[in-house]
Structure formats: C-alpha cells, structure tokens
PDB file of C-alpha atoms in Angstrom:
ATOM      1  CA  MET A   4       0.000   0.000   0.000  1.00 77.00           C
ATOM      2  CA  ALA A   5       1.279   3.444  -0.881  1.00 88.00           C
ATOM      3  CA  LYS A   6       2.251   5.922   1.824  1.00 91.00           C
ATOM      4  CA  PHE A   7       1.802   9.674   1.574  1.00 91.00           C
ATOM      5  CA  LYS A   8       3.393  12.700   3.242  1.00 92.00           C
ATOM      6  CA  PHE A   9       1.454  15.910   3.890  1.00 89.00           C
ATOM      7  CA  VAL A  10       2.630  18.820   1.742  1.00 91.00           C
ATOM      8  CA  MET A  11       1.233  22.347   2.025  1.00 90.00           C
ATOM      9  CA  THR A  12       1.746  23.034  -1.683  1.00 89.00           C
ATOM     10  CA  LEU A  13      -0.943  20.448  -2.495  1.00 92.00           C
ATOM     11  CA  ILE A  14      -3.492  22.331  -0.405  1.00 90.00           C
ATOM     12  CA  GLU A  15      -2.606  25.559  -2.191  1.00 90.00           C
ATOM     13  CA  TYR A  16      -2.921  23.839  -5.581  1.00 92.00           C
ATOM     14  CA  LEU A  17      -6.335  22.399  -4.694  1.00 92.00           C
ATOM     15  CA  LYS A  18      -7.701  25.869  -3.873  1.00 90.00           C
ATOM     16  CA  GLN A  19      -7.960  26.655  -7.594  1.00 89.00           C
ATOM     17  CA  GLU A  20     -11.441  27.325  -8.867  1.00 90.00           C
ATOM     18  CA  VAL A  21     -10.887  25.636 -12.223  1.00 94.00           C
ATOM     19  CA  PHE A  22      -8.838  22.549 -13.001  1.00 95.00           C
ATOM     20  CA  GLU A  23      -7.656  21.222 -16.322  1.00 97.00           C
ATOM     21  CA  PHE A  24      -7.421  17.463 -16.649  1.00 97.00           C
ATOM     22  CA  ASP A  25      -5.072  15.377 -18.770  1.00 96.00           C
ATOM     23  CA  TRP A  26      -7.055  12.473 -20.208  1.00 96.00           C
ATOM     24  CA  ASP A  27      -5.998  10.029 -22.895  1.00 90.00           C
ATOM     25  CA  GLU A  28      -7.158   6.593 -23.966  1.00 85.00           C
ATOM     26  CA  GLY A  29      -5.174   4.910 -21.194  1.00 85.00           C
ATOM     27  CA  ASN A  30      -6.264   6.838 -18.119  1.00 88.00           C
ATOM     28  CA  SER A  31      -9.772   7.712 -19.300  1.00 88.00           C
ATOM     29  CA  THR A  32     -10.958   4.099 -19.475  1.00 92.00           C
ATOM     30  CA  LYS A  33      -8.942   2.046 -16.974  1.00 92.00           C
ATOM     31  CA  ASN A  34     -10.679   3.320 -13.807  1.00 91.00           C
ATOM     32  CA  LYS A  35     -14.089   2.496 -15.244  1.00 91.00           C
ATOM     33  CA  LYS A  36     -12.916  -0.989 -16.273  1.00 92.00           C
ATOM     34  CA  LYS A  37     -11.119  -1.780 -13.009  1.00 93.00           C
ATOM     35  CA  HIS A  38     -13.222   0.027 -10.402  1.00 94.00           C
ATOM     36  CA  GLY A  39     -16.411   1.308 -12.033  1.00 93.00           C
ATOM     37  CA  ILE A  40     -15.353   4.948 -11.595  1.00 95.00           C
ATOM     38  CA  GLU A  41     -16.300   7.328 -14.410  1.00 95.00           C
ATOM     39  CA  THR A  42     -14.059  10.219 -15.518  1.00 96.00           C
ATOM     40  CA  HIS A  43     -16.728  12.783 -14.556  1.00 96.00           C
ATOM     41  CA  GLU A  44     -16.750  11.368 -10.999  1.00 96.00           C
ATOM     42  CA  ILE A  45     -12.973  11.785 -10.756  1.00 97.00           C
ATOM     43  CA  GLU A  46     -13.191  15.372 -11.966  1.00 97.00           C
ATOM     44  CA  GLU A  47     -16.072  16.064  -9.588  1.00 96.00           C
ATOM     45  CA  ALA A  48     -13.948  14.875  -6.654  1.00 96.00           C
ATOM     46  CA  PHE A  49     -11.568  17.801  -7.197  1.00 96.00           C
ATOM     47  CA  TYR A  50     -14.407  20.321  -6.922  1.00 95.00           C
ATOM     48  CA  SER A  51     -15.874  18.968  -3.689  1.00 92.00           C
ATOM     49  CA  GLU A  52     -15.936  21.486  -0.845  1.00 89.00           C
ATOM     50  CA  SER A  53     -14.806  18.731   1.486  1.00 87.00           C
ATOM     51  CA  ILE A  54     -11.817  17.451  -0.492  1.00 93.00           C
ATOM     52  CA  MET A  55      -9.119  15.966   1.759  1.00 94.00           C
ATOM     53  CA  PRO A  56      -5.538  15.993   0.456  1.00 94.00           C
ATOM     54  CA  LEU A  57      -3.500  12.989   1.598  1.00 94.00           C
ATOM     55  CA  GLY A  58      -0.254  14.400   0.247  1.00 94.00           C
ATOM     56  CA  LEU A  59       2.778  13.370  -1.774  1.00 94.00           C
ATOM     57  CA  GLN A  60       3.424   9.663  -2.315  1.00 94.00           C
ATOM     58  CA  ILE A  61       6.654   8.627  -0.548  1.00 94.00           C
ATOM     59  CA  GLN A  62       6.343   4.822  -0.819  1.00 94.00           C
ATOM     60  CA  PRO A  63       6.770   3.108  -3.125  1.00 93.00           C
ATOM     61  CA  VAL A  64       9.228   5.485  -4.750  1.00 92.00           C
ATOM     62  CA  VAL A  65       8.111   6.604  -8.208  1.00 91.00           C
ATOM     63  CA  SER A  66       9.891   8.608 -10.899  1.00 92.00           C
ATOM     64  CA  GLU A  67       7.215  11.330 -11.053  1.00 94.00           C
ATOM     65  CA  ASP A  68       5.602  13.055  -8.060  1.00 95.00           C
ATOM     66  CA  ARG A  69       2.236  11.500  -7.246  1.00 96.00           C
ATOM     67  CA  PHE A  70      -0.378  12.942  -4.965  1.00 97.00           C
ATOM     68  CA  ALA A  71      -3.613  11.630  -3.489  1.00 96.00           C
ATOM     69  CA  ILE A  72      -6.940  12.930  -2.286  1.00 96.00           C
ATOM     70  CA  VAL A  73     -10.053  11.481  -0.712  1.00 96.00           C
ATOM     71  CA  SER A  74     -13.240  13.223  -1.679  1.00 95.00           C
ATOM     72  CA  GLU A  75     -16.984  12.748  -1.861  1.00 93.00           C
ATOM     73  CA  THR A  76     -19.001  13.007  -5.062  1.00 92.00           C
ATOM     74  CA  SER A  77     -22.438  14.620  -5.221  1.00 90.00           C
ATOM     75  CA  ASP A  78     -24.062  11.173  -5.146  1.00 90.00           C
ATOM     76  CA  GLY A  79     -22.286  10.311  -1.871  1.00 91.00           C
ATOM     77  CA  LYS A  80     -19.539   8.095  -3.281  1.00 93.00           C
ATOM     78  CA  PHE A  81     -16.207   8.412  -1.454  1.00 95.00           C
ATOM     79  CA  LEU A  82     -13.253   8.277  -3.853  1.00 96.00           C
ATOM     80  CA  PHE A  83      -9.528   7.804  -3.417  1.00 96.00           C
ATOM     81  CA  VAL A  84      -7.729   9.454  -6.348  1.00 97.00           C
ATOM     82  CA  CYS A  85      -4.000   9.227  -7.060  1.00 97.00           C
ATOM     83  CA  PHE A  86      -2.731  11.718  -9.624  1.00 97.00           C
ATOM     84  CA  THR A  87       0.238  13.646 -10.926  1.00 96.00           C
ATOM     85  CA  ILE A  88       0.439  17.248 -12.078  1.00 96.00           C
ATOM     86  CA  ARG A  89       1.839  17.844 -15.566  1.00 94.00           C
ATOM     87  CA  ASP A  90       1.998  21.355 -17.014  1.00 93.00           C
ATOM     88  CA  ASN A  91      -0.404  22.470 -14.257  1.00 92.00           C
ATOM     89  CA  ARG A  92      -2.960  19.866 -15.403  1.00 96.00           C
ATOM     90  CA  ILE A  93      -4.235  17.004 -13.262  1.00 97.00           C
ATOM     91  CA  ARG A  94      -3.461  13.594 -14.715  1.00 97.00           C
ATOM     92  CA  PRO A  95      -5.417  10.959 -12.774  1.00 97.00           C
ATOM     93  CA  ILE A  96      -3.448   7.729 -12.424  1.00 95.00           C
ATOM     94  CA  HIS A  97      -5.720   5.636 -10.250  1.00 94.00           C
ATOM     95  CA  ALA A  98      -9.198   6.120  -8.808  1.00 96.00           C
ATOM     96  CA  ARG A  99     -11.336   3.783  -6.729  1.00 96.00           C
ATOM     97  CA  GLU A 100     -13.864   3.885  -3.947  1.00 95.00           C
ATOM     98  CA  ALA A 101     -12.156   4.814  -0.698  1.00 94.00           C
ATOM     99  CA  ASN A 102     -11.531   1.963   1.719  1.00 89.00           C
ATOM    100  CA  THR A 103     -12.734   1.949   5.334  1.00 87.00           C
ATOM    101  CA  LYS A 104      -9.513   3.472   6.711  1.00 88.00           C
ATOM    102  CA  GLU A 105      -9.616   6.286   4.133  1.00 86.00           C
ATOM    103  CA  LYS A 106     -13.303   6.961   4.849  1.00 84.00           C
ATOM    104  CA  ASP A 107     -12.559   7.109   8.585  1.00 81.00           C
ATOM    105  CA  LEU A 108      -9.748   9.630   7.962  1.00 78.00           C
ATOM    106  CA  TYR A 109     -12.085  11.670   5.786  1.00 75.00           C
ATOM    107  CA  GLU A 110     -14.876  11.745   8.343  1.00 74.00           C
TER     108      GLU A 110
END
C-alpha cells in the first residue's frame, strides 16, 4: 500500500477554482474498467468542498511526483484518487472507492 506525506503546496494547488485534466485513452478508461469509476466522478472529486488531500506519495518510490486525495461526489460516493500534475494539469493515475480506513480519515 502506498504511503503519503502531507505537503502544504498540495493544499494551495487544490484551492484553484478551475482545473484542467489530462485524459488520454489509457487513463480515461482504466478506472471504469477496473473500479467502475467514471471520468466525470474523478473530476467532480476535485471540486468537492470537502476534499481531503492525503499528500505526496513517498512509498513506493516513483519517478514522477504523485499525490492523493479522498473526496466525496455529489451522489455520496467516497473516492480515493491518485494523480500527478503535468503542465499544471491534473493527470489521474488511479481512482477507486475509498476503503474503510480512508473513509474514517475523511470523516
């Protein structure tokens, strides 16, 4: 399981009013196939008033900075989203329903 470290810069980044997303054939379909999560749900998670940043991924070590959030969609689904930021655009890497531990942290 990945581990994350709190970073203040992520909170500042998430205060934006508008986000651009980086979708391609690979990351726009895999979350739906693997976890039943639609791209619009992932985008919606970033606009939630109650978004909770988990921070910067520190384990396992990856070549590109990865961040994570837990957030609730308008239909009450709790999502865990791992993403990177490229050219100030959010590129979702992995999204799934949050597990019990993540939901407890969120609440």
